[in-house]
CSV table of C-alpha atoms in Angstrom, one decimal:
chain,number,residue,atom,x,y,z
A,1,UNK,CA,7.6,-11.0,45.1
A,2,UNK,CA,10.4,-9.6,43.0
A,3,UNK,CA,11.6,-13.1,42.3
A,4,UNK,CA,8.1,-14.1,41.2
A,5,UNK,CA,7.8,-11.1,38.9
A,6,UNK,CA,11.2,-11.7,37.4
A,7,UNK,CA,10.2,-15.3,36.7
A,8,UNK,CA,6.9,-14.2,35.2
A,9,UNK,CA,8.6,-11.7,32.9
A,10,UNK,CA,11.1,-14.4,31.8
A,11,UNK,CA,8.4,-16.9,31.0
A,12,UNK,CA,6.3,-14.3,29.1
A,13,UNK,CA,9.4,-13.0,27.3
A,14,UNK,CA,8.2,-9.4,27.0
A,15,UNK,CA,10.4,-8.7,24.0
A,16,UNK,CA,8.5,-11.3,22.0
A,17,UNK,CA,5.1,-10.4,23.3
A,18,UNK,CA,5.4,-6.6,22.8
A,19,UNK,CA,5.3,-6.5,19.0
A,20,UNK,CA,2.5,-9.1,18.9
A,21,UNK,CA,0.6,-7.1,21.4
A,22,UNK,CA,0.9,-4.0,19.3
A,23,UNK,CA,-0.3,-5.9,16.2
A,24,UNK,CA,-3.2,-7.3,18.3
A,25,UNK,CA,-4.2,-3.7,19.2
A,26,UNK,CA,-3.9,-2.8,15.5
A,27,UNK,CA,-6.2,-5.7,14.5
A,28,UNK,CA,-8.7,-4.7,17.1
A,29,UNK,CA,-8.8,-1.0,16.1
A,30,UNK,CA,-9.2,-2.0,12.4
A,31,UNK,CA,-11.9,-4.6,13.1
A,32,UNK,CA,-14.0,-2.4,15.4
A,33,UNK,CA,-13.7,0.7,13.2
A,34,UNK,CA,-14.7,-1.1,10.1
A,35,UNK,CA,-17.8,-2.6,11.9
A,36,UNK,CA,-19.3,0.9,12.1
A,37,UNK,CA,-18.6,1.8,8.4
A,38,UNK,CA,-20.9,1.2,5.4
A,39,UNK,CA,-19.5,-0.3,2.2
A,40,UNK,CA,-17.4,2.4,0.4
A,41,UNK,CA,-17.3,3.3,-3.2
A,42,UNK,CA,-14.4,1.1,-4.3
A,43,UNK,CA,-15.3,-1.8,-2.0
A,44,UNK,CA,-18.6,-1.9,-3.8
A,45,UNK,CA,-17.0,-3.5,-6.8
A,46,UNK,CA,-13.6,-4.8,-5.5
A,47,UNK,CA,-15.1,-7.7,-3.5
A,48,UNK,CA,-17.5,-8.9,-6.2
A,49,UNK,CA,-14.8,-8.6,-8.8
A,50,UNK,CA,-12.4,-10.5,-6.6
A,51,UNK,CA,-14.9,-13.3,-6.1
A,52,UNK,CA,-15.6,-13.4,-9.9
A,53,UNK,CA,-11.8,-13.6,-10.5
A,54,UNK,CA,-11.3,-16.3,-7.9
A,55,UNK,CA,-14.2,-18.5,-9.0
A,56,UNK,CA,-14.0,-18.2,-12.8
A,57,UNK,CA,-10.2,-17.5,-13.3
A,58,UNK,CA,-11.5,-14.8,-15.8
A,59,UNK,CA,-9.1,-11.9,-15.2
A,60,UNK,CA,-10.9,-9.4,-17.4
A,61,UNK,CA,-13.2,-8.3,-14.5
A,62,UNK,CA,-11.7,-5.1,-13.0
A,63,UNK,CA,-8.4,-5.6,-14.9
A,64,UNK,CA,-7.2,-2.1,-13.7
A,65,UNK,CA,-5.4,-3.9,-11.0
A,66,UNK,CA,-3.8,-7.4,-10.9
A,67,UNK,CA,-5.7,-10.2,-9.1
A,68,UNK,CA,-3.7,-11.0,-6.0
A,69,UNK,CA,-5.1,-8.5,-3.5
A,70,UNK,CA,-8.6,-8.6,-5.0
A,71,UNK,CA,-8.7,-12.4,-4.6
A,72,UNK,CA,-7.4,-12.5,-1.1
A,73,UNK,CA,-10.5,-11.0,0.6
A,74,UNK,CA,-12.6,-13.0,-1.8
A,75,UNK,CA,-11.4,-16.1,0.1
A,76,UNK,CA,-14.1,-15.1,2.7
A,77,UNK,CA,-16.7,-16.8,0.5
A,78,UNK,CA,-15.5,-20.0,2.1
A,79,UNK,CA,-17.2,-18.6,5.3
A,80,UNK,CA,-20.0,-16.4,3.9
A,81,UNK,CA,-21.0,-18.3,0.7
A,82,UNK,CA,-22.6,-15.3,-0.9
A,83,UNK,CA,-24.9,-15.4,-3.9
A,84,UNK,CA,-23.3,-14.2,-7.2
A,85,UNK,CA,-24.3,-14.2,-10.8
A,86,UNK,CA,-21.4,-15.4,-12.9
A,87,UNK,CA,-23.1,-16.2,-16.2
A,88,UNK,CA,-24.4,-12.7,-16.9
A,89,UNK,CA,-20.9,-11.3,-17.1
A,90,UNK,CA,-19.1,-14.1,-19.2
A,91,UNK,CA,-19.2,-12.2,-22.5
A,92,UNK,CA,-18.9,-8.6,-21.2
A,93,UNK,CA,-17.3,-8.2,-17.7
A,94,UNK,CA,-18.5,-5.0,-16.1
A,95,UNK,CA,-17.2,-4.4,-12.6
A,96,UNK,CA,-19.8,-1.8,-11.6
A,97,UNK,CA,-22.7,-3.8,-13.0
A,98,UNK,CA,-21.3,-6.8,-11.1
A,99,UNK,CA,-21.3,-4.6,-7.9
A,100,UNK,CA,-25.0,-3.8,-8.3
A,101,UNK,CA,-25.9,-7.4,-9.1
A,102,UNK,CA,-24.0,-8.6,-6.0
A,103,UNK,CA,-25.8,-6.0,-3.8
A,104,UNK,CA,-29.2,-7.1,-5.1
A,105,UNK,CA,-28.5,-10.8,-4.5
A,106,UNK,CA,-27.1,-10.4,-1.0
A,107,UNK,CA,-29.1,-7.5,0.4
A,108,UNK,CA,-30.2,-9.5,3.4
A,109,UNK,CA,-26.6,-9.9,4.7
A,110,UNK,CA,-24.7,-7.4,2.5
A,111,UNK,CA,-22.8,-5.7,5.4
A,112,UNK,CA,-21.8,-8.9,7.1
A,113,UNK,CA,-20.4,-10.3,3.8
A,114,UNK,CA,-18.1,-7.3,3.4
A,115,UNK,CA,-17.1,-7.3,7.1
A,116,UNK,CA,-15.8,-10.9,6.6
A,117,UNK,CA,-13.9,-9.9,3.6
A,118,UNK,CA,-12.4,-6.9,5.4
A,119,UNK,CA,-10.9,-9.3,8.0
A,120,UNK,CA,-8.6,-10.6,5.3
A,121,UNK,CA,-7.3,-7.1,4.5
A,122,UNK,CA,-6.7,-6.6,8.3
A,123,UNK,CA,-4.5,-9.7,8.1
A,124,UNK,CA,-2.5,-8.1,5.3
A,125,UNK,CA,-2.2,-4.9,7.4
A,126,UNK,CA,-0.8,-7.0,10.3
A,127,UNK,CA,1.6,-8.7,7.9
A,128,UNK,CA,3.0,-5.4,6.7
A,129,UNK,CA,3.5,-4.3,10.3
A,130,UNK,CA,5.4,-7.5,11.0
A,131,UNK,CA,7.7,-7.0,8.0
A,132,UNK,CA,8.4,-3.4,9.3
A,133,UNK,CA,9.3,-4.9,12.7
A,134,UNK,CA,11.6,-7.6,11.2
A,135,UNK,CA,13.5,-5.2,9.0
A,136,UNK,CA,13.9,-2.6,11.6
A,137,UNK,CA,15.1,-5.2,14.1
A,138,UNK,CA,17.9,-6.2,11.7
A,139,UNK,CA,18.8,-2.6,11.3
A,140,UNK,CA,18.5,-1.1,14.8
A,141,UNK,CA,17.7,-3.9,17.2
A,142,UNK,CA,14.7,-4.3,19.4
A,143,UNK,CA,14.0,-0.7,20.6
A,144,UNK,CA,14.1,0.8,17.1
A,145,UNK,CA,12.0,-2.0,15.7
A,146,UNK,CA,9.3,-1.6,18.3
A,147,UNK,CA,9.2,2.2,17.7
A,148,UNK,CA,8.9,1.8,13.9
A,149,UNK,CA,6.0,-0.7,14.5
A,150,UNK,CA,4.4,1.7,17.0
A,151,UNK,CA,4.4,4.5,14.4
A,152,UNK,CA,2.7,2.1,11.9
A,153,UNK,CA,0.1,0.7,14.3
A,154,UNK,CA,-1.3,4.1,15.4
A,155,UNK,CA,-1.2,6.0,12.1
A,156,UNK,CA,-4.7,7.0,11.1
A,157,UNK,CA,-4.1,6.5,7.4
A,158,UNK,CA,-2.8,3.0,7.9
A,159,UNK,CA,-5.7,2.1,10.2
A,160,UNK,CA,-8.2,3.6,7.7
A,161,UNK,CA,-7.0,1.6,4.7
A,162,UNK,CA,-6.3,-1.6,6.6
A,163,UNK,CA,-10.0,-1.8,7.3
A,164,UNK,CA,-11.3,-1.7,3.8
A,165,UNK,CA,-11.5,-4.1,0.9
A,166,UNK,CA,-9.2,-2.1,-1.5
A,167,UNK,CA,-5.9,-2.6,-3.1
A,168,UNK,CA,-3.8,0.0,-1.3
A,169,UNK,CA,-2.7,-1.7,2.0
A,170,UNK,CA,-2.1,-5.1,0.3
A,171,UNK,CA,0.0,-3.4,-2.4
A,172,UNK,CA,2.0,-1.5,0.2
A,173,UNK,CA,2.7,-4.8,2.0
A,174,UNK,CA,4.0,-6.5,-1.1
A,175,UNK,CA,6.0,-3.5,-2.3
A,176,UNK,CA,7.6,-3.2,1.1
A,177,UNK,CA,8.3,-6.9,1.2
A,178,UNK,CA,10.0,-6.7,-2.2
A,179,UNK,CA,12.2,-3.8,-1.1
A,180,UNK,CA,13.1,-5.7,2.1
A,181,UNK,CA,14.0,-8.8,0.2
A,182,UNK,CA,16.0,-6.8,-2.4
A,183,UNK,CA,18.0,-5.3,0.6
A,184,UNK,CA,18.7,-8.8,1.9
A,185,UNK,CA,19.9,-9.8,-1.5
A,186,UNK,CA,22.3,-6.9,-1.8
A,187,UNK,CA,23.7,-7.8,1.6
A,188,UNK,CA,24.1,-11.5,0.9
A,189,UNK,CA,24.4,-12.0,-2.9
A,190,UNK,CA,23.6,-15.7,-2.9
A,191,UNK,CA,21.2,-18.0,-4.7
A,192,UNK,CA,18.6,-18.1,-1.9
A,193,UNK,CA,18.5,-14.3,-1.6
A,194,UNK,CA,18.2,-13.9,-5.3
A,195,UNK,CA,15.2,-16.4,-5.5
A,196,UNK,CA,13.5,-14.7,-2.5
A,197,UNK,CA,14.0,-11.2,-4.1
A,198,UNK,CA,12.6,-12.5,-7.4
A,199,UNK,CA,9.5,-14.1,-5.8
A,200,UNK,CA,8.8,-11.0,-3.7
A,201,UNK,CA,9.2,-8.7,-6.7
A,202,UNK,CA,6.7,-10.9,-8.6
A,203,UNK,CA,4.2,-10.8,-5.8
A,204,UNK,CA,4.4,-7.1,-5.8
A,205,UNK,CA,3.6,-7.0,-9.5
A,206,UNK,CA,0.5,-9.2,-8.8
A,207,UNK,CA,-0.6,-6.6,-6.2
A,208,UNK,CA,-0.6,-3.4,-8.1
A,209,UNK,CA,0.8,-2.0,-11.4
A,210,UNK,CA,2.6,0.8,-9.7
A,211,UNK,CA,4.9,-1.9,-8.3
A,212,UNK,CA,6.5,-1.9,-11.8
A,213,UNK,CA,8.4,1.2,-10.6
A,214,UNK,CA,10.5,-1.2,-8.5
A,215,UNK,CA,12.4,-2.5,-11.6
A,216,UNK,CA,13.9,0.9,-12.5
A,217,UNK,CA,14.3,1.7,-8.8
A,218,UNK,CA,16.3,-1.4,-8.2
A,219,UNK,CA,18.4,-0.9,-11.3
A,220,UNK,CA,19.2,2.7,-10.1
A,221,UNK,CA,20.2,1.4,-6.7
A,222,UNK,CA,22.6,-1.2,-8.3
A,223,UNK,CA,24.1,1.6,-10.6
A,224,UNK,CA,24.8,3.8,-7.5
A,225,UNK,CA,26.4,0.9,-5.7
A,226,UNK,CA,28.6,0.1,-8.7
A,227,UNK,CA,29.6,3.8,-9.2
A,228,UNK,CA,30.5,4.2,-5.5
A,229,UNK,CA,32.4,1.0,-5.4
A,230,UNK,CA,34.4,2.1,-8.5
A,231,UNK,CA,35.3,5.4,-6.8
A,232,UNK,CA,36.5,3.6,-3.7
A,233,UNK,CA,38.5,1.1,-5.6
A,234,UNK,CA,40.4,3.3,-8.1
A,235,UNK,CA,43.4,1.0,-7.9
A,236,UNK,CA,41.5,-2.1,-9.0
A,237,UNK,CA,42.1,-3.3,-12.6
A,238,UNK,CA,39.4,-2.4,-15.2
A,239,UNK,CA,38.7,-6.1,-15.8
A,240,UNK,CA,37.8,-6.6,-12.2
A,241,UNK,CA,35.3,-3.7,-12.2
A,242,UNK,CA,33.7,-5.0,-15.4
A,243,UNK,CA,33.3,-8.5,-13.9
A,244,UNK,CA,31.6,-7.1,-10.8
A,245,UNK,CA,29.2,-5.1,-13.0
A,246,UNK,CA,28.5,-8.1,-15.2
A,247,UNK,CA,27.8,-10.2,-12.1
A,248,UNK,CA,25.3,-7.6,-10.7
A,249,UNK,CA,23.6,-7.5,-14.1
A,250,UNK,CA,23.3,-11.3,-14.4
A,251,UNK,CA,21.9,-11.6,-10.9
A,252,UNK,CA,19.3,-8.9,-11.5
A,253,UNK,CA,18.3,-10.6,-14.7
A,254,UNK,CA,17.7,-13.8,-12.7
A,255,UNK,CA,15.6,-11.8,-10.2
A,256,UNK,CA,13.6,-10.3,-13.0
A,257,UNK,CA,13.1,-13.8,-14.6
A,258,UNK,CA,11.9,-15.3,-11.4
A,259,UNK,CA,9.5,-12.3,-10.9
A,260,UNK,CA,8.1,-12.9,-14.4
A,261,UNK,CA,7.5,-16.6,-13.6
A,262,UNK,CA,5.6,-15.5,-10.5
A,263,UNK,CA,3.5,-13.1,-12.5
A,264,UNK,CA,2.6,-15.8,-15.0
A,265,UNK,CA,1.8,-18.2,-12.2
A,266,UNK,CA,-0.5,-15.6,-10.6
A,267,UNK,CA,-2.5,-15.6,-13.8
A,268,UNK,CA,-2.3,-19.4,-14.1
A,269,UNK,CA,-0.1,-19.0,-17.2
A,270,UNK,CA,-3.1,-17.9,-19.2
A,271,UNK,CA,-2.5,-16.4,-22.7
A,272,UNK,CA,1.2,-15.9,-22.2
A,273,UNK,CA,3.7,-15.6,-25.1
A,274,UNK,CA,1.0,-14.3,-27.5
A,275,UNK,CA,2.5,-12.3,-30.5
A,276,UNK,CA,2.6,-8.5,-30.1
A,277,UNK,CA,0.2,-8.2,-33.0
A,278,UNK,CA,-2.6,-9.7,-30.9
A,279,UNK,CA,-2.6,-6.6,-28.6
A,280,UNK,CA,-4.5,-3.4,-29.3
A,281,UNK,CA,-3.1,-0.9,-26.9
A,282,UNK,CA,-4.8,2.4,-26.0
A,283,UNK,CA,-2.1,4.1,-23.9
A,284,UNK,CA,0.6,6.2,-25.5
A,285,UNK,CA,3.3,4.5,-23.5
A,286,UNK,CA,2.6,0.9,-24.7
A,287,UNK,CA,1.8,2.1,-28.2
A,288,UNK,CA,5.2,3.7,-28.5
A,289,UNK,CA,6.9,0.6,-27.0
A,290,UNK,CA,5.0,-1.7,-29.4
A,291,UNK,CA,6.0,0.4,-32.4
A,292,UNK,CA,9.7,-0.3,-32.0
A,293,UNK,CA,9.3,-4.1,-31.4
A,294,UNK,CA,8.8,-6.9,-33.9
A,295,UNK,CA,5.1,-7.4,-34.5
A,296,UNK,CA,5.5,-11.2,-34.0
A,297,UNK,CA,7.4,-10.8,-30.7
A,298,UNK,CA,6.1,-13.3,-28.2
A,299,UNK,CA,5.2,-11.3,-25.1
A,300,UNK,CA,6.3,-13.3,-22.0
A,301,UNK,CA,3.5,-12.0,-19.9
A,302,UNK,CA,-0.2,-12.9,-19.5
A,303,UNK,CA,-2.5,-11.1,-22.0
A,304,UNK,CA,-4.8,-9.8,-19.2
A,305,UNK,CA,-1.9,-8.5,-17.2
A,306,UNK,CA,-0.6,-6.4,-20.0
A,307,UNK,CA,-4.0,-5.1,-21.1
A,308,UNK,CA,-4.8,-4.2,-17.5
A,309,UNK,CA,-1.6,-2.3,-17.3
A,310,UNK,CA,-2.5,-0.5,-20.6
A,311,UNK,CA,-5.8,0.6,-19.1
A,312,UNK,CA,-4.1,1.9,-16.0
A,313,UNK,CA,-1.5,3.8,-18.0
A,314,UNK,CA,-4.3,5.5,-20.0
A,315,UNK,CA,-6.0,6.6,-16.8
A,316,UNK,CA,-2.7,7.8,-15.3
A,317,UNK,CA,-2.1,9.9,-18.3
A,318,UNK,CA,-5.5,11.5,-18.0
A,319,UNK,CA,-7.4,9.3,-20.4
A,320,UNK,CA,-10.9,7.7,-20.1
A,321,UNK,CA,-12.2,7.2,-17.5
A,322,UNK,CA,-10.8,10.5,-16.3
A,323,UNK,CA,-10.7,11.6,-12.7
A,324,UNK,CA,-11.6,15.1,-11.4
A,325,UNK,CA,-9.2,16.1,-8.7
A,326,UNK,CA,-9.9,18.5,-5.9
A,327,UNK,CA,-7.5,20.5,-3.8
A,328,UNK,CA,-8.1,23.5,-1.5
A,329,UNK,CA,-11.3,24.6,-3.2
A,330,UNK,CA,-10.2,24.0,-6.8
A,331,UNK,CA,-11.0,21.3,-9.3
A,332,UNK,CA,-8.7,20.0,-12.1
A,333,UNK,CA,-8.5,17.3,-14.7
A,334,UNK,CA,-4.7,17.3,-14.6
A,335,UNK,CA,-4.0,17.8,-10.9
A,336,UNK,CA,-1.2,19.6,-9.1
A,337,UNK,CA,2.4,18.4,-8.6
A,338,UNK,CA,2.2,19.4,-4.9
A,339,UNK,CA,-1.1,17.5,-4.2
A,340,UNK,CA,0.5,14.6,-2.3
A,341,UNK,CA,2.8,16.9,-0.4
A,342,UNK,CA,-0.3,18.9,0.9
A,343,UNK,CA,-2.2,15.6,1.5
A,344,UNK,CA,0.7,14.2,3.6
A,345,UNK,CA,0.9,17.3,5.8
A,346,UNK,CA,-2.8,17.6,6.5
A,347,UNK,CA,-3.6,13.9,6.8
A,348,UNK,CA,-0.9,12.9,9.4
A,349,UNK,CA,-0.5,13.6,13.1
A,350,UNK,CA,1.8,16.5,13.8
A,351,UNK,CA,4.2,14.5,16.0
A,352,UNK,CA,5.1,12.3,13.0
A,353,UNK,CA,6.6,15.3,11.1
A,354,UNK,CA,8.9,16.1,14.0
A,355,UNK,CA,9.9,12.4,14.3
A,356,UNK,CA,10.7,12.2,10.5
A,357,UNK,CA,12.7,15.4,10.6
A,358,UNK,CA,14.7,14.1,13.6
A,359,UNK,CA,15.3,10.8,11.9
A,360,UNK,CA,16.5,12.5,8.7
A,361,UNK,CA,18.8,14.7,10.7
A,362,UNK,CA,20.1,11.7,12.6
A,363,UNK,CA,20.8,9.7,9.4
A,364,UNK,CA,22.8,12.6,8.0
A,365,UNK,CA,24.4,13.8,11.2
A,366,UNK,CA,25.5,10.6,12.9
A,367,UNK,CA,28.9,10.0,11.3
A,368,UNK,CA,29.9,7.3,13.8
A,369,UNK,CA,26.9,5.0,13.5
A,370,UNK,CA,25.5,6.1,10.1
A,371,UNK,CA,23.4,3.4,8.3
A,372,UNK,CA,25.3,1.7,5.6
A,373,UNK,CA,25.1,2.7,1.9
A,374,UNK,CA,22.8,-0.2,0.9
A,375,UNK,CA,20.3,0.6,3.7
A,376,UNK,CA,20.2,4.3,2.8
A,377,UNK,CA,19.6,3.6,-0.8
A,378,UNK,CA,16.9,0.9,-0.2
A,379,UNK,CA,15.0,3.1,2.2
A,380,UNK,CA,15.1,6.5,0.7
A,381,UNK,CA,15.4,5.9,-3.1
A,382,UNK,CA,12.0,4.0,-3.3
A,383,UNK,CA,10.3,6.5,-1.0
A,384,UNK,CA,11.4,9.6,-3.0
A,385,UNK,CA,10.8,7.8,-6.3
A,386,UNK,CA,7.2,7.0,-5.5
A,387,UNK,CA,6.5,10.6,-4.4
A,388,UNK,CA,8.1,12.0,-7.6
A,389,UNK,CA,6.2,9.6,-9.8
A,390,UNK,CA,2.8,10.3,-8.5
A,391,UNK,CA,3.5,14.1,-8.2
A,392,UNK,CA,4.9,14.6,-11.7
A,393,UNK,CA,4.0,11.6,-13.9
A,394,UNK,CA,0.3,10.9,-13.3
A,395,UNK,CA,-2.9,12.9,-13.5
A,396,UNK,CA,-4.9,11.0,-10.8
A,397,UNK,CA,-4.4,12.9,-7.5
A,398,UNK,CA,-7.5,11.7,-5.8
A,399,UNK,CA,-6.2,10.3,-2.5
A,400,UNK,CA,-3.3,10.0,-0.1
A,401,UNK,CA,-3.7,6.2,-0.4
A,402,UNK,CA,-1.8,6.3,-3.7
A,403,UNK,CA,1.5,7.1,-1.8
A,404,UNK,CA,0.7,4.7,1.0
A,405,UNK,CA,3.8,2.5,0.0
A,406,UNK,CA,6.0,5.4,1.2
A,407,UNK,CA,4.6,5.3,4.8
A,408,UNK,CA,6.2,2.0,5.9
A,409,UNK,CA,9.6,3.2,4.6
A,410,UNK,CA,9.3,6.4,6.7
A,411,UNK,CA,8.3,4.4,9.8
A,412,UNK,CA,11.3,2.2,9.2
A,413,UNK,CA,13.6,5.2,8.9
A,414,UNK,CA,12.2,6.7,12.1
A,415,UNK,CA,13.2,3.6,14.0
A,416,UNK,CA,16.8,4.7,13.8
A,417,UNK,CA,16.0,7.4,16.5
A,418,UNK,CA,16.1,4.8,19.2
A,419,UNK,CA,19.7,3.8,18.8
A,420,UNK,CA,22.0,4.2,21.9
A,421,UNK,CA,23.8,7.2,20.3
A,422,UNK,CA,20.6,9.2,20.1
A,423,UNK,CA,19.2,8.2,23.5
A,424,UNK,CA,22.4,9.4,25.2
A,425,UNK,CA,20.9,12.9,24.8
A,426,UNK,CA,18.3,13.3,27.6
A,427,UNK,CA,16.6,16.1,25.7
A,428,UNK,CA,16.0,14.0,22.6
A,429,UNK,CA,15.0,11.1,24.8
A,430,UNK,CA,12.4,13.2,26.6
A,431,UNK,CA,11.2,14.7,23.4
A,432,UNK,CA,10.7,11.3,21.8
A,433,UNK,CA,8.7,10.1,24.8
A,434,UNK,CA,6.4,13.2,24.6
A,435,UNK,CA,5.9,12.8,20.8
A,436,UNK,CA,5.1,9.1,21.2
A,437,UNK,CA,2.5,9.8,23.9
A,438,UNK,CA,0.8,12.5,21.8
A,439,UNK,CA,0.9,10.3,18.7
A,440,UNK,CA,-0.7,7.5,20.6
A,441,UNK,CA,-3.4,9.7,22.0
A,442,UNK,CA,-4.2,11.0,18.5
A,443,UNK,CA,-4.4,7.5,17.1
A,444,UNK,CA,-6.8,6.4,19.8
A,445,UNK,CA,-8.9,9.5,19.9
A,446,UNK,CA,-9.7,9.4,16.2
A,447,UNK,CA,-11.4,6.0,16.5
A,448,UNK,CA,-13.4,4.9,14.6
A,449,UNK,CA,-13.3,7.7,12.0
A,450,UNK,CA,-9.8,7.1,10.6
A,451,UNK,CA,-10.7,7.7,6.9
A,452,UNK,CA,-11.8,11.3,7.5
A,453,UNK,CA,-8.9,12.2,9.8
A,454,UNK,CA,-7.2,15.6,9.3
A,455,UNK,CA,-4.7,17.0,11.8
A,456,UNK,CA,-5.4,19.9,14.2
A,457,UNK,CA,-3.2,22.3,12.3
A,458,UNK,CA,-5.3,21.9,9.2
A,459,UNK,CA,-8.5,22.5,11.1
A,460,UNK,CA,-9.5,18.9,11.8
A,461,UNK,CA,-12.0,16.6,10.0
A,462,UNK,CA,-14.7,19.3,10.1
A,463,UNK,CA,-12.5,21.5,7.9
A,464,UNK,CA,-11.2,18.6,5.8
A,465,UNK,CA,-13.4,19.5,2.8
A,466,UNK,CA,-11.4,22.7,2.3
A,467,UNK,CA,-8.2,20.7,1.7
A,468,UNK,CA,-9.3,17.4,0.1
A,469,UNK,CA,-12.3,15.2,-0.6
A,470,UNK,CA,-12.8,11.7,-2.1
A,471,UNK,CA,-11.1,8.9,-0.2
A,472,UNK,CA,-9.3,11.4,2.0
A,473,UNK,CA,-12.6,12.4,3.7
A,474,UNK,CA,-15.8,10.9,2.4
A,475,UNK,CA,-16.0,7.6,0.6
A,476,UNK,CA,-19.6,6.9,1.4
A,477,UNK,CA,-18.5,5.2,4.7
A,478,UNK,CA,-20.9,6.7,7.2
A,479,UNK,CA,-24.4,5.5,6.3
A,480,UNK,CA,-24.7,3.8,9.8
A,481,UNK,CA,-23.9,7.1,11.4
A,482,UNK,CA,-26.5,8.9,9.3
A,483,UNK,CA,-29.1,6.4,10.3
A,484,UNK,CA,-28.3,6.9,14.0
A,485,UNK,CA,-28.6,10.7,13.5
A,486,UNK,CA,-32.0,10.2,11.9
A,487,UNK,CA,-33.2,8.0,14.7
A,488,UNK,CA,-31.9,10.3,17.4
A,489,UNK,CA,-33.7,13.3,15.8
A,490,UNK,CA,-36.9,11.5,14.8
A,491,UNK,CA,-36.2,12.0,11.0
A,492,UNK,CA,-38.1,9.4,8.9
A,493,UNK,CA,-37.2,10.4,5.4
A,494,UNK,CA,-34.4,12.5,3.8
A,495,UNK,CA,-33.2,13.6,0.4
A,496,UNK,CA,-29.7,12.3,0.2
A,497,UNK,CA,-26.8,13.0,-2.1
A,498,UNK,CA,-23.7,11.1,-1.1
A,499,UNK,CA,-20.5,9.7,-2.7
A,500,UNK,CA,-21.4,6.1,-2.8
A,501,UNK,CA,-23.2,3.4,-4.8
A,502,UNK,CA,-24.7,1.3,-2.0
A,503,UNK,CA,-28.5,1.6,-1.6
A,504,UNK,CA,-29.0,3.5,1.7
A,505,UNK,CA,-32.2,1.4,2.2
A,506,UNK,CA,-29.8,-1.5,3.2
A,507,UNK,CA,-29.0,0.6,6.3
A,508,UNK,CA,-32.6,1.5,7.0
A,509,UNK,CA,-32.4,4.9,5.4
């Protein structure tokens, strides 16, 4: 019997199956949770806009975000073949009007069309999990990689946004991939790694405009590496140090050039190299940049990409359309610097905080097997930078989803806890086992209401509206639940005020 079991395990190759099994569980949790949710506020216009972008190659529709992640779920039209009015929006693209038009034309199968599109976002969620596993495996080996993936798979925030047709999980995937490829470049410094880093960086720019932060982040990492190398090679001639710096600069220029080619390719090279005078910017940032450049300067980026970025910068600075933020019973047009810190601590399971603290202490305290300099920089500099940017440089604190790119980096860092040095301590080993079990139970018990999850310390979901609202709690996702409540209690008609744009009549209300 033992021989048979050993043979079976060797055939199955448990090490290969375990991460795939975790991702399969992740996909199932996402799929079945989204099946019980109505179309949310942002999905209402994201899918129709993506379909419009994909079928017309007119990038003006919903230009607040680049087309890559919008167009990916739009590929579901190959299966669903929904009705869509394209001609009415040729002259004046309006994303919300497109959403209403799409709803009217497909009211007989509206929910099923969106559910098909959501499956493509679930694929992106699985892809992000796989990237976390691959990088963690290179850093810590199999146990640490599996632990990092485990934390990703059962996190309520990840599960919530991997089930919806929005930009956030896809952008997090591309941003993480870009950081991963940049780490590989820093460790290899060859042509292949440069090309890969450039392509990944370009894909991140096509996912979300906040990926532009990666350029200064990567430059900062290179500067830190150069400074530390100079300090450790004080006896090296000045000419040698300069040549090393020049090589780094030249390689990063190549990476940037490749990324710009990818951006242009993503927009099918439409309206690139237009003179700067053709642009009419509204954001203070781009107006200031344009004022110091030659007015005939040929901009090496697609017109729609730069104008979309201009729109996003205006919004981030508190322009029109403005966002009203909410935190702990107060409203604001400018937000609070600590908004995302509060959101992180009330929207995540308690075991995760202990795990992150242990991981941070392990990274700092383990002098024998401390991660190398490049790894420390590539994991922690982007994570800290994104939190600082959204906390201090924007005025749109409306959801924890904005700092979602930080989560995969924290899961990756936490995988370090399962190295042999840490597991030698029986107390830590037992503690990690208990924390993992509690974390798993929380992730499963919340199903299918991941979007409205708040941890026990904050008072749970029923107390969530004290802390946060909007996409943190209620995004108009529970019309099916309302319908069930009405049926159960024999309620035929109601007066309804809810945060959504979908006609409740589509759900029988």
